Amino acid sequence: MPVKGLREIGEFGLISKIRNWTDASRADVVQGIGDDVAVVEMGKKVLLITTDILIEGIHFERSWIDPFRLGKKALAVNLSDIAAMGGIPKYFLISLGLPKTLPFSFVSLFYRGLKEMARRFQVDLIGGDTSLAQKIIINICLIGEGKRGGLLFRNGAKVGDDLYVSGTLGDSALGLKILQDKSIPKKPKGLIDRHLSPTPRIELGQALGRKQIASAMIDVSDGLLSDTKHILEESKVGARIWEDRIPLSGPFRKWVSPSSKDRYRIALAGGEDYELLFTASPKWKASILSLSHSLNIAITRVGEILPKKEGFHLIGKEGEKILPPQTGFDHFK
Ligand code: ADP
Ligand code: MG
């Protein structure tokens, strides 16, 4: 049956079609469409290239986020993709679509935020493009470096591996919900910050890549369920996740009561956590624990990798099997 609209096919269905339309002709392309970044061979090293777009009214509203934080976040979400490969971020280009009526101070503050994030992760702005647009459009292309054999792809998960996630989940999605809710005058800062100012897990990604501790990795941008699915599809395996092991922050627990149906739905399907989700052989358990201590980042074992025929399911509090509900964010659904 021919596909009529993008709504039917969805964002990931569309990307999969695009992937089929593309032929890989160059031998130096190690990884094209289908992972967190593209990987291209350059002599002994590999170049990592990733791009992300932020559109006013879709990804952000000017009334929620100030230009300084917007600048930081625009770069942070790209850095997160390099983190998910275990790479070293280096240079970026930024293209902007801007309305004529936008105050100059908005742009200068935006660049201040961009610069702060760039300094923190030692990346340089090396170019871009500027155009008139109806709404603010921000596109960054970030270039990084990696070593062959030191990178982590989505396709390396093995049956018997543990599934881990860094930090806590759901804070960003809850923060966004609160930002959108006009009936909440006093907004909890911690949750809002997790949405507006994500931290890319660059050091953790590199540490997991360097010794190949992880077997597969992705950043949680679309939600735990959706991003786990990406690993499972690329690795051709199944998995189970224990619902009550999903790491929730103190503020999240305070805001969403344990009895609320939303509790796990937000943490499982809410996006923009920018945490790292990875698989690792059980032999690395102690190394992962010590990494968590040395970097001061919580790392939680939330599940395990199963043979593909077992599919993907959650285990509830009473040990019951739950089929994953509607997964994370899809732009067209
Ligand atoms: P992420 O959430 O990490 O940004 P996406 O789900 O957006 O990743 O993209 C998955 C893969 O599809 C990546 O390899 C990305 O480069 C590729 N991709 C996304 N959109 C397009 C497009 N319009 N054309 C070609 N490739 C695309
Ligand atoms: Mg990604």
Short mmCIF file of C-alpha atoms and ligand atoms in Angstrom, two decimals:
data_model
loop_
_atom_site.label_atom_id
_atom_site.label_comp_id
_atom_site.label_asym_id
_atom_site.label_seq_id
_atom_site.Cartn_x
_atom_site.Cartn_y
_atom_site.Cartn_z
CA MET A 1 0.00 0.00 0.00
CA PRO A 2 1.42 3.39 -0.91
CA VAL A 3 2.08 5.71 2.03
CA LYS A 4 -0.05 8.86 1.85
CA GLY A 5 1.11 11.13 4.62
CA LEU A 6 4.05 11.46 6.97
CA ARG A 7 1.72 10.85 9.89
CA GLU A 8 1.21 7.25 8.80
CA ILE A 9 4.86 6.50 8.27
CA GLY A 10 6.22 8.49 11.22
CA GLU A 11 9.61 10.11 11.69
CA PHE A 12 11.52 6.85 12.01
CA GLY A 13 9.66 5.21 9.16
CA LEU A 14 10.62 8.18 7.00
CA ILE A 15 14.28 8.00 8.02
CA SER A 16 14.29 4.30 7.22
CA LYS A 17 12.93 5.06 3.70
CA ILE A 18 15.57 7.75 3.22
CA ARG A 19 18.17 5.21 4.29
CA ASN A 20 16.97 2.84 1.55
CA TRP A 21 17.10 5.60 -1.07
CA THR A 22 20.72 6.32 -0.26
CA ASP A 23 23.51 4.22 -1.75
CA ALA A 24 26.78 3.85 0.02
CA SER A 25 29.44 4.21 -2.64
CA ARG A 26 32.41 5.54 -0.72
CA ALA A 27 34.57 3.02 1.09
CA ASP A 28 35.71 5.60 3.68
CA VAL A 29 32.22 5.94 5.15
CA VAL A 30 32.30 3.73 8.25
CA GLN A 31 28.80 4.66 9.42
CA GLY A 32 26.20 6.54 7.40
CA ILE A 33 22.54 7.01 8.34
CA GLY A 34 21.45 4.99 11.37
CA ASP A 35 23.53 5.96 14.37
CA ASP A 36 24.06 8.99 16.63
CA VAL A 37 26.70 10.40 14.31
CA ALA A 38 28.16 9.67 10.89
CA VAL A 39 31.67 8.21 10.95
CA VAL A 40 34.15 8.80 8.16
CA GLU A 41 37.71 7.52 7.92
CA MET A 42 40.46 10.15 7.81
CA GLY A 43 43.85 8.45 7.84
CA LYS A 44 44.35 6.72 11.17
CA LYS A 45 41.54 8.61 12.82
CA VAL A 46 37.85 8.88 12.13
CA LEU A 47 35.77 12.00 11.73
CA LEU A 48 32.46 12.12 13.60
CA ILE A 49 29.75 14.33 12.12
CA THR A 50 26.34 15.08 13.57
CA THR A 51 23.63 17.65 12.98
CA ASP A 52 20.47 18.67 14.82
CA ILE A 53 17.77 21.23 14.21
CA LEU A 54 15.80 23.31 16.72
CA ILE A 55 12.70 25.15 15.53
CA GLU A 56 10.77 27.79 17.44
CA GLY A 57 7.26 26.57 18.26
CA ILE A 58 8.32 22.93 17.82
CA HIS A 59 11.37 22.47 20.03
CA PHE A 60 11.17 25.62 22.13
CA GLU A 61 9.13 28.74 22.83
CA ARG A 62 10.72 32.11 23.46
CA SER A 63 8.52 32.46 26.54
CA TRP A 64 10.11 29.39 28.21
CA ILE A 65 13.76 29.63 27.39
CA ASP A 66 16.01 32.67 27.43
CA PRO A 67 18.44 33.13 24.53
CA PHE A 68 21.51 32.37 26.66
CA ARG A 69 20.19 28.93 27.64
CA LEU A 70 18.94 28.33 24.12
CA GLY A 71 22.47 28.84 22.82
CA LYS A 72 23.85 26.41 25.38
CA LYS A 73 21.18 23.83 24.69
CA ALA A 74 21.55 23.99 20.90
CA LEU A 75 25.17 22.95 21.22
CA ALA A 76 24.55 20.55 24.13
CA VAL A 77 22.16 18.34 22.14
CA ASN A 78 24.79 17.92 19.42
CA LEU A 79 27.54 17.27 21.96
CA SER A 80 25.32 14.54 23.39
CA ASP A 81 25.41 12.68 20.05
CA ILE A 82 29.22 12.75 20.05
CA ALA A 83 29.13 11.58 23.70
CA ALA A 84 26.97 8.63 22.61
CA MET A 85 29.79 7.47 20.30
CA GLY A 86 32.55 7.96 22.87
CA GLY A 87 34.09 10.65 20.65
CA ILE A 88 35.91 13.95 21.15
CA PRO A 89 33.93 16.99 19.93
CA LYS A 90 36.03 19.58 18.06
CA TYR A 91 34.39 22.05 15.65
CA PHE A 92 30.93 23.21 14.73
CA LEU A 93 29.04 25.21 12.14
CA ILE A 94 25.75 26.92 12.91
CA SER A 95 23.05 28.00 10.49
CA LEU A 96 20.34 30.34 11.68
CA GLY A 97 16.95 31.31 10.29
CA LEU A 98 15.89 34.53 12.03
CA PRO A 99 12.81 36.77 11.86
CA LYS A 100 13.43 40.45 11.03
CA THR A 101 11.72 41.55 14.24
CA LEU A 102 14.08 39.63 16.51
CA PRO A 103 15.97 41.95 18.88
CA PHE A 104 19.72 42.07 18.31
CA SER A 105 20.21 41.38 22.03
CA PHE A 106 18.53 37.99 21.53
CA VAL A 107 21.19 36.95 19.06
CA SER A 108 24.09 38.31 21.12
CA LEU A 109 22.87 36.51 24.26
CA PHE A 110 22.33 33.34 22.23
CA TYR A 111 25.95 33.47 21.09
CA ARG A 112 27.10 34.05 24.66
CA GLY A 113 25.38 30.83 25.69
CA LEU A 114 26.82 29.05 22.69
CA LYS A 115 30.29 30.30 23.61
CA GLU A 116 29.99 29.18 27.21
CA MET A 117 29.10 25.62 26.17
CA ALA A 118 31.79 25.66 23.47
CA ARG A 119 34.44 26.70 26.00
CA ARG A 120 33.39 24.09 28.49
CA PHE A 121 33.83 21.29 25.97
CA GLN A 122 36.67 22.91 24.01
CA VAL A 123 34.93 23.13 20.67
CA ASP A 124 35.36 25.97 18.17
CA LEU A 125 32.75 27.67 16.03
CA ILE A 126 34.17 27.65 12.48
CA GLY A 127 31.28 28.83 10.29
CA GLY A 128 27.62 28.67 9.43
CA ASP A 129 24.91 30.39 7.44
CA THR A 130 22.29 33.06 8.15
CA SER A 131 18.90 33.63 6.54
CA LEU A 132 15.59 35.32 7.06
CA ALA A 133 12.85 33.02 8.41
CA GLN A 134 9.34 33.28 9.85
CA LYS A 135 10.45 31.67 13.08
CA ILE A 136 13.79 31.00 14.71
CA ILE A 137 15.52 27.97 13.18
CA ILE A 138 18.82 26.75 14.57
CA ASN A 139 20.87 24.06 12.88
CA ILE A 140 24.23 22.99 14.21
CA CYS A 141 26.64 20.62 12.54
CA LEU A 142 29.21 19.35 15.03
CA ILE A 143 32.40 17.61 13.99
CA GLY A 144 34.42 15.43 16.30
CA GLU A 145 37.18 12.93 16.29
CA GLY A 146 37.47 9.33 17.32
CA LYS A 147 39.69 6.32 17.05
CA ARG A 148 38.64 3.26 15.13
CA GLY A 149 38.10 0.61 17.76
CA GLY A 150 37.38 3.26 20.40
CA LEU A 151 33.86 4.11 19.24
CA LEU A 152 30.53 2.73 20.37
CA PHE A 153 27.78 2.10 17.85
CA ARG A 154 24.13 1.19 18.30
CA ASN A 155 24.63 -2.24 16.80
CA GLY A 156 26.98 -3.95 19.26
CA ALA A 157 24.58 -5.25 21.95
CA LYS A 158 24.96 -8.97 22.69
CA VAL A 159 22.56 -11.45 24.31
CA GLY A 160 23.41 -11.58 28.03
CA ASP A 161 24.65 -7.97 28.20
CA ASP A 162 23.31 -5.69 30.90
CA LEU A 163 21.48 -2.51 29.95
CA TYR A 164 22.52 0.63 31.84
CA VAL A 165 21.45 4.25 31.89
CA SER A 166 23.26 7.26 33.37
CA GLY A 167 21.65 9.90 35.61
CA THR A 168 17.88 9.97 36.10
CA LEU A 169 15.09 9.81 33.54
CA GLY A 170 11.92 11.79 33.03
CA ASP A 171 13.04 15.05 34.64
CA SER A 172 13.28 16.88 31.34
CA ALA A 173 9.88 15.71 30.07
CA LEU A 174 8.30 16.60 33.40
CA GLY A 175 10.09 19.97 33.39
CA LEU A 176 8.64 20.64 29.94
CA LYS A 177 5.15 19.67 31.06
CA ILE A 178 5.43 22.08 33.97
CA LEU A 179 6.73 24.86 31.71
CA GLN A 180 3.70 24.39 29.45
CA ASP A 181 1.22 24.39 32.34
CA LYS A 182 0.08 27.94 33.00
CA SER A 183 -1.71 26.86 36.18
CA ILE A 184 1.63 26.23 37.93
CA PRO A 185 2.95 29.67 38.92
CA LYS A 186 5.92 28.53 40.99
CA LYS A 187 7.87 26.17 38.80
CA PRO A 188 10.34 23.75 40.45
CA LYS A 189 13.78 24.93 39.29
CA GLY A 190 15.52 21.54 39.30
CA LEU A 191 13.10 19.93 36.86
CA ILE A 192 12.90 23.00 34.62
CA ASP A 193 16.70 23.15 34.50
CA ARG A 194 16.92 19.56 33.38
CA HIS A 195 14.79 20.50 30.39
CA LEU A 196 16.38 23.85 29.56
CA SER A 197 20.02 23.10 30.38
CA PRO A 198 20.92 19.49 29.59
CA THR A 199 24.45 18.28 30.29
CA PRO A 200 26.07 16.20 27.58
CA ARG A 201 27.82 13.15 29.07
CA ILE A 202 31.05 13.60 27.15
CA GLU A 203 33.49 12.27 29.78
CA LEU A 204 31.36 9.23 30.52
CA GLY A 205 30.97 8.44 26.82
CA GLN A 206 34.70 8.66 26.25
CA ALA A 207 35.48 6.51 29.29
CA LEU A 208 33.07 3.81 28.10
CA GLY A 209 34.51 3.96 24.58
CA ARG A 210 38.19 4.05 25.47
CA LYS A 211 38.25 0.59 27.02
CA GLN A 212 35.26 -0.65 25.01
CA ILE A 213 33.43 -1.25 28.27
CA ALA A 214 30.08 -0.72 26.55
CA SER A 215 29.08 -2.90 23.62
CA ALA A 216 26.46 -0.48 22.24
CA MET A 217 25.47 3.04 23.16
CA ILE A 218 22.96 5.78 22.33
CA ASP A 219 21.92 9.02 24.00
CA VAL A 220 18.40 9.20 25.39
CA SER A 221 16.91 11.93 23.25
CA ASP A 222 13.57 10.35 22.25
CA GLY A 223 12.84 8.52 25.52
CA LEU A 224 14.14 5.33 27.13
CA LEU A 225 11.77 2.97 25.29
CA SER A 226 12.30 4.49 21.90
CA ASP A 227 16.08 4.71 22.25
CA THR A 228 16.34 1.17 23.63
CA LYS A 229 14.41 0.08 20.55
CA HIS A 230 17.00 1.75 18.32
CA ILE A 231 19.75 -0.31 19.96
CA LEU A 232 17.67 -3.50 19.71
CA GLU A 233 16.85 -2.97 16.04
CA GLU A 234 20.43 -2.17 15.05
CA SER A 235 21.84 -5.01 17.19
CA LYS A 236 19.10 -7.50 16.21
CA VAL A 237 18.38 -8.53 19.81
CA GLY A 238 15.55 -8.30 22.37
CA ALA A 239 15.52 -6.94 25.93
CA ARG A 240 13.69 -6.64 29.21
CA ILE A 241 13.63 -3.58 31.42
CA TRP A 242 12.60 -3.68 35.10
CA GLU A 243 10.22 -0.81 35.57
CA ASP A 244 11.01 -0.22 39.21
CA ARG A 245 14.74 0.09 38.49
CA ILE A 246 14.30 3.13 36.31
CA PRO A 247 16.26 5.89 38.05
CA LEU A 248 14.01 8.75 39.18
CA SER A 249 15.29 11.95 40.77
CA GLY A 250 14.15 13.29 44.16
CA PRO A 251 12.25 16.23 42.61
CA PHE A 252 10.59 13.86 40.12
CA ARG A 253 9.43 11.52 42.92
CA LYS A 254 8.09 14.48 44.85
CA TRP A 255 6.15 15.82 41.88
CA VAL A 256 4.67 12.57 40.52
CA SER A 257 3.17 10.33 43.19
CA PRO A 258 4.11 6.64 43.19
CA SER A 259 0.49 5.72 42.51
CA SER A 260 0.26 7.94 39.44
CA LYS A 261 -0.02 6.11 36.14
CA ASP A 262 2.14 8.86 34.69
CA ARG A 263 5.15 8.03 36.80
CA TYR A 264 6.73 5.44 34.54
CA ARG A 265 5.09 6.74 31.40
CA ILE A 266 6.96 10.03 31.72
CA ALA A 267 10.23 8.36 32.66
CA LEU A 268 9.98 5.73 29.91
CA ALA A 269 8.62 7.75 27.02
CA GLY A 270 9.55 11.34 27.85
CA GLY A 271 12.45 12.57 25.78
CA GLU A 272 15.37 14.96 25.99
CA ASP A 273 17.08 13.39 28.99
CA TYR A 274 20.41 13.37 27.12
CA GLU A 275 21.64 10.61 29.36
CA LEU A 276 23.65 7.70 27.97
CA LEU A 277 21.98 4.35 27.48
CA PHE A 278 24.42 1.50 26.93
CA THR A 279 24.86 -2.24 27.04
CA ALA A 280 27.84 -4.01 28.58
CA SER A 281 28.92 -7.55 29.31
CA PRO A 282 28.41 -8.55 32.99
CA LYS A 283 32.22 -8.82 33.33
CA TRP A 284 32.38 -5.00 33.34
CA LYS A 285 30.09 -4.56 36.36
CA ALA A 286 32.85 -3.48 38.78
CA SER A 287 34.47 -1.14 36.23
CA ILE A 288 31.14 0.57 35.60
CA LEU A 289 30.59 1.02 39.32
CA SER A 290 34.01 2.58 39.77
CA LEU A 291 33.45 4.84 36.75
CA SER A 292 30.19 5.98 38.29
CA HIS A 293 32.07 6.88 41.50
CA SER A 294 34.99 8.61 39.81
CA LEU A 295 32.79 10.73 37.51
CA ASN A 296 30.12 11.22 40.17
CA ILE A 297 27.35 10.18 37.77
CA ALA A 298 24.71 7.65 38.75
CA ILE A 299 24.72 4.62 36.47
CA THR A 300 21.84 2.19 36.90
CA ARG A 301 21.39 -1.30 35.52
CA VAL A 302 17.83 -1.17 34.23
CA GLY A 303 17.58 -4.27 32.10
CA GLU A 304 19.22 -7.02 30.12
CA ILE A 305 19.63 -8.04 26.52
CA LEU A 306 17.72 -11.13 25.35
CA PRO A 307 17.60 -13.11 22.12
CA LYS A 308 15.61 -11.32 19.42
CA LYS A 309 12.80 -13.89 19.56
CA GLU A 310 12.02 -12.84 23.15
CA GLY A 311 11.12 -9.36 21.89
CA PHE A 312 11.15 -6.27 24.05
CA HIS A 313 9.18 -6.08 27.27
CA LEU A 314 9.01 -4.42 30.66
CA ILE A 315 8.78 -6.24 33.97
CA GLY A 316 6.36 -4.62 36.43
CA LYS A 317 6.59 -4.45 40.23
CA GLU A 318 4.84 -7.80 40.70
CA GLY A 319 7.07 -9.47 38.14
CA GLU A 320 4.43 -9.25 35.44
CA LYS A 321 5.42 -8.89 31.80
CA ILE A 322 4.25 -5.63 30.21
CA LEU A 323 4.46 -4.91 26.51
CA PRO A 324 6.00 -1.48 25.97
CA PRO A 325 3.28 1.12 25.48
CA GLN A 326 3.42 3.76 22.77
CA THR A 327 7.09 4.71 22.80
CA GLY A 328 8.84 8.06 22.67
CA PHE A 329 8.56 11.17 20.64
CA ASP A 330 7.92 11.03 16.91
CA HIS A 331 7.71 14.32 15.04
CA PHE A 332 4.95 13.20 12.69
CA LYS A 333 2.71 11.15 15.00
P1 ADP B 1 19.23 11.59 16.87
O1 ADP B 1 17.99 11.40 17.69
O2 ADP B 1 20.45 10.97 17.49
O3 ADP B 1 19.44 13.00 16.41
P2 ADP B 1 17.79 10.75 14.54
O4 ADP B 1 16.76 9.80 15.01
O5 ADP B 1 17.43 12.16 14.25
O6 ADP B 1 19.02 10.71 15.55
O7 ADP B 1 18.48 10.18 13.24
C1 ADP B 1 18.80 8.81 13.09
C2 ADP B 1 19.71 8.69 11.86
O8 ADP B 1 19.05 9.16 10.69
C3 ADP B 1 20.99 9.50 11.94
O9 ADP B 1 22.00 8.73 11.33
C4 ADP B 1 20.69 10.75 11.14
O10 ADP B 1 21.87 11.32 10.60
C5 ADP B 1 19.78 10.21 10.05
N1 ADP B 1 18.82 11.20 9.50
C6 ADP B 1 17.85 11.87 10.17
N2 ADP B 1 17.14 12.66 9.34
C7 ADP B 1 17.67 12.49 8.08
C8 ADP B 1 17.38 13.02 6.79
N3 ADP B 1 16.37 13.91 6.61
N4 ADP B 1 18.11 12.59 5.75
C9 ADP B 1 19.13 11.72 5.93
N5 ADP B 1 19.45 11.16 7.10
C10 ADP B 1 18.74 11.54 8.20
MG MG B 2 21.11 10.59 19.17
#
